[in-house]
XYZ file of C-alpha atoms in Angstrom:
273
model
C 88.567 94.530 114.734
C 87.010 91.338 113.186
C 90.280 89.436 114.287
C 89.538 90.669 118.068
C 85.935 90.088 118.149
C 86.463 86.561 116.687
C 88.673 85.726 119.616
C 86.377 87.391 122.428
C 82.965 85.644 120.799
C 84.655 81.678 120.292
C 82.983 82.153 116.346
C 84.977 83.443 113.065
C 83.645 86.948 112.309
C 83.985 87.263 108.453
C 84.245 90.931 106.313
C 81.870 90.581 103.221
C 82.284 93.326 101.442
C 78.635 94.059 99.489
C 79.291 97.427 97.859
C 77.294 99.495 95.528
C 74.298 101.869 95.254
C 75.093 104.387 98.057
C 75.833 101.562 100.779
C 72.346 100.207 100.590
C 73.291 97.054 98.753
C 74.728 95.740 101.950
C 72.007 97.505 104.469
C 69.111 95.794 102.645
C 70.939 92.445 103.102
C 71.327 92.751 106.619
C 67.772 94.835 106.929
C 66.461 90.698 105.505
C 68.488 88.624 107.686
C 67.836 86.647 110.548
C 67.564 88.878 113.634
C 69.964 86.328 115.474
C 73.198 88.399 115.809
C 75.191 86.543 112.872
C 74.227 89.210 110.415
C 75.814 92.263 110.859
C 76.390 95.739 108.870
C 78.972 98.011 109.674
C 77.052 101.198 108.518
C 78.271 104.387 107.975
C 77.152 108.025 107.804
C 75.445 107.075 104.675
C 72.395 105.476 106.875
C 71.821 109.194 107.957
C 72.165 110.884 104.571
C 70.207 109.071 101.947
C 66.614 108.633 104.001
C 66.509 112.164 103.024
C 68.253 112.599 99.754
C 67.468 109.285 98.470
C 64.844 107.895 100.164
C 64.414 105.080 97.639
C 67.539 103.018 98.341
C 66.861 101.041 101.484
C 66.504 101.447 104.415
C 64.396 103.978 104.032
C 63.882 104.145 107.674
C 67.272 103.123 109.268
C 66.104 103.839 112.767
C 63.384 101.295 112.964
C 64.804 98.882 110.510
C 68.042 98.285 111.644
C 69.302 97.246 115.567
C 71.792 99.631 116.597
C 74.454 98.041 118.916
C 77.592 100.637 118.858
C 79.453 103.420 117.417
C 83.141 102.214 116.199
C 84.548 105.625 115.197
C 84.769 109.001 114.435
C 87.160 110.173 111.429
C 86.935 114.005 111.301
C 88.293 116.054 108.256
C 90.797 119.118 107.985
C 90.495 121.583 105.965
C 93.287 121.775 103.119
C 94.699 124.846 101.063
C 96.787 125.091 98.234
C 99.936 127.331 100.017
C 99.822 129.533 97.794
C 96.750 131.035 98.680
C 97.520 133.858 101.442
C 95.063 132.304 104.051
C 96.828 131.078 107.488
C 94.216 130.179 109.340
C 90.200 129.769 108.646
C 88.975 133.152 109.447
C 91.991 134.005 106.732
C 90.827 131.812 104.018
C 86.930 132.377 104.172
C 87.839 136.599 104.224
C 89.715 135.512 100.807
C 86.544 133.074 99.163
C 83.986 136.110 100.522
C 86.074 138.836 98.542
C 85.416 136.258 95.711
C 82.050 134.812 95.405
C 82.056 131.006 93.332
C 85.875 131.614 91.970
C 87.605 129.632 94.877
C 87.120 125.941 93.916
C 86.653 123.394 96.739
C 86.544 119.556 96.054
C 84.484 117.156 97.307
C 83.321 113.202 97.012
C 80.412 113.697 95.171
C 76.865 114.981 96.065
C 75.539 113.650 99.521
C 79.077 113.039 100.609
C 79.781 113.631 104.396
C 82.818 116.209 102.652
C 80.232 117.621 100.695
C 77.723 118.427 103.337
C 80.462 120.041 105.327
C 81.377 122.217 102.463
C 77.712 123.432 102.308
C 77.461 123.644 106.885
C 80.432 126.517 106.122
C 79.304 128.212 103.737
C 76.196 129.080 104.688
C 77.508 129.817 108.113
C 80.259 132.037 106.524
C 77.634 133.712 104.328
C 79.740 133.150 100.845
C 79.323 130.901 98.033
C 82.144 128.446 96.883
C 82.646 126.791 93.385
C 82.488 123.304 93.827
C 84.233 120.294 92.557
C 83.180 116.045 92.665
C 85.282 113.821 92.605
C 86.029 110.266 93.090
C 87.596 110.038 96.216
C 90.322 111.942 97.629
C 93.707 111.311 96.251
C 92.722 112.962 92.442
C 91.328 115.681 94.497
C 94.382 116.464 96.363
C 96.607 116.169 93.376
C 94.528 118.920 91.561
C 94.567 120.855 95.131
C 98.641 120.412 95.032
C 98.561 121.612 91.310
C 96.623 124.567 92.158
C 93.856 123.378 90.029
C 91.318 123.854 92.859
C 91.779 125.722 95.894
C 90.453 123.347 99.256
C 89.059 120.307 100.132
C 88.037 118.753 103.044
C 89.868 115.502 103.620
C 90.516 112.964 105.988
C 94.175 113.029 108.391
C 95.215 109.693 106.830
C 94.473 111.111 103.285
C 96.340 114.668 104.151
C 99.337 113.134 106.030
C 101.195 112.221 103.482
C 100.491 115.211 100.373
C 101.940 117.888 103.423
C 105.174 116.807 103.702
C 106.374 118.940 100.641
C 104.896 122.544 101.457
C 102.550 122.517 98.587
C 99.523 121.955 101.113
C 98.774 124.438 104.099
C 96.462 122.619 106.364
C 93.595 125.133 108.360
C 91.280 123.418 111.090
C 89.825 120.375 111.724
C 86.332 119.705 111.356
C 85.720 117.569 114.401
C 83.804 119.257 117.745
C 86.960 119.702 120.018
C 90.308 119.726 118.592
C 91.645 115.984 118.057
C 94.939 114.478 119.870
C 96.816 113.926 116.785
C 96.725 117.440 115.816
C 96.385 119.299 118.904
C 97.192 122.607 117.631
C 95.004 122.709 114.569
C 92.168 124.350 115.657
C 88.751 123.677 115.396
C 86.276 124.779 111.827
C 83.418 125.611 115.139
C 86.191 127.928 116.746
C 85.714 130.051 113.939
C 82.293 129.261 113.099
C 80.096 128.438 115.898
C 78.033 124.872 115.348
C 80.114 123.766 112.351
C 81.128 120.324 112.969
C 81.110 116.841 111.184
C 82.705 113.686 110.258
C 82.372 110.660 108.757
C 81.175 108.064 111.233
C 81.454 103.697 110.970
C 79.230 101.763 113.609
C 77.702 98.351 114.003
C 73.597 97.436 113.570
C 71.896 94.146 113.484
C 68.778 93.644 111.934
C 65.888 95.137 113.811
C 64.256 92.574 116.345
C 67.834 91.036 117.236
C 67.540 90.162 121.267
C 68.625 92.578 123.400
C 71.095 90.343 125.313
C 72.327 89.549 121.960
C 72.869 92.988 120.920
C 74.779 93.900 124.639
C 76.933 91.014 124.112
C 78.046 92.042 120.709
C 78.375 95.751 121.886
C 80.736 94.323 124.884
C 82.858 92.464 122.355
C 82.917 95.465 119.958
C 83.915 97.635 122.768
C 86.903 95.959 123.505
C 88.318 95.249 120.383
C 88.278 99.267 119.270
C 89.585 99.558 123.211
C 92.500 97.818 122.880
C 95.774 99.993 123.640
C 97.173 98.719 119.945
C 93.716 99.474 118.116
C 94.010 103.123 119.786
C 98.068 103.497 118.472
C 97.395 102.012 115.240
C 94.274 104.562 114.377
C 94.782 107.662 116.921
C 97.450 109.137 114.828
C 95.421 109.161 111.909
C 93.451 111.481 113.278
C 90.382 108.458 113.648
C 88.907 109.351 117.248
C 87.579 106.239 118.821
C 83.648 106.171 120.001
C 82.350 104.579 123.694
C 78.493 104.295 124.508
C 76.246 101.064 123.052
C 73.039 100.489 121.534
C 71.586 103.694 123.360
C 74.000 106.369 122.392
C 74.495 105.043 118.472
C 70.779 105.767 118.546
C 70.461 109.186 119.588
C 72.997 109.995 117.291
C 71.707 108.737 114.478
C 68.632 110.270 114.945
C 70.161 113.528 115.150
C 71.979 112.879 112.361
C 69.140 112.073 110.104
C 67.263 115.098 111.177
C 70.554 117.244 110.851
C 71.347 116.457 107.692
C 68.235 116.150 106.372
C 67.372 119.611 107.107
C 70.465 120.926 105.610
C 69.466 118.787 102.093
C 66.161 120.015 101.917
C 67.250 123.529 103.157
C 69.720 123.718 100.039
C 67.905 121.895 97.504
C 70.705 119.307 97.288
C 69.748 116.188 94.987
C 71.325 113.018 94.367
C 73.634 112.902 90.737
């Protein structure tokens, strides 16, 4: 993306890569910068998670802090079983956790974590209670899911791809709102349970009072880099679902986002490790 917005904008568009602390070490650097469009944070669902469960870590108020110019991408998760559970399909597999309240173990990225969240969405909406597993990123998780030491996980297409090959892994729905070209005949987690939907979103902000002009030209270049017919092959069969809309859109959904999520952390007492 960087490599097609360089060409489109005549200027080098470099990746820094400031990580740490929940994102924030890299949204408080661009939340300081100059508001000229050379500064620019590719922020992540993280910007609509932590005003609420940790409101210290900047920004603490993303929507009037930060510029919003435009959504990059969607990357939904499916739902994973170990095959040796007798669940075939969602309905299946939350009948089977239900029967068992807190004994079938699902793994997630940690507290806060988009995987997490999602974990919580179903089983509230399922009325059962799940055991529940952190851990640091997905491919321990799905080696203890193979192994049968936990039961599920939510993971990403890219991450799953490659542990289903060998028939240890079943894989259920899809966590995404309609069912997602790579895997058109997984259906749906809403299908099952009405409202249920999430993924982990990446889009671009500048710091707040960035020209508008500056903002739509940077949305225009942004737009056709993740347009491009080879940025589409490369990512579409990973299951990453490509966003359209600018400044506009990326704000409404953040907004909903931050209230969504919010409500759901306060709702279930979630707190930050």
């Amino acid at each position: 993306m960087a490599e097609r917005m360089a060409a489109d904008l005549g200027q080098p568009v470099v990746v820094e890569n400031r990580t740490g602390a929940a994102a924030s070490i890299a949204a408080a650097h661009v939340v300081r910068a100059r508001p000229d469009g050379y500064t620019l944070l590719l922020g992540t669902s993280t910007l609509a998670i932590n005003p609420t469960l940790q409101p210290s870590l900047p920004p603490q108020d993303p929507l009037r802090e930060l510029a919003p110019v435009a959504q990059t991408y969607d990357t939904p998760f499916v739902l994973l079983v170990n095959a040796e559970l007798p669940a075939r399909d969602l309905a299946g597999f939350l009948d089977y956790a239900r029967a068992r309240p807190g004994e079938v173990m699902v793994a997630h990225s940690g507290t806060g974590s988009v995987n997490h969240l999602l974990t919580e969405m179903v089983q509230r909406a399922a009325g059962l209670r799940f055991g529940q597993v952190p851990y640091r990123g997905a491919p321990p998780a799905l080696l203890d899911l193979k192994a049968g030491r936990v039961q599920a996980t939510f993971a990403t297409l890219s991450d799953a791809q490659p542990q289903l090959e060998d028939g240890r892994l079943r894989l259920l729905a899809v966590s995404s709102r309609e069912r997602i070209a790579a895997i058109p005949a997984v259906p749906t987690v809403q299908e099952t349970l009405p409202g249920v939907h999430a993924a982990f979103w990446q889009a671009m902000f500048a710091p707040a009072g960035t020209p508008a002009p500056v903002i739509a030209r940077l949305a225009a270049s942004l737009r056709a880099a993740t347009g491009a017919p080879e940025f589409r092959a490369l990512w579409g069969p990973r299951g990453v679902v490509i966003a359209s809309g600018g400044p506009e859109e990326l704000h409404r959904m953040l907004a909903s986002e931050i209230e969504s999520w919010g409500r759901l952390i306060r709702e279930t007492g979630i707190r930050a490790d």
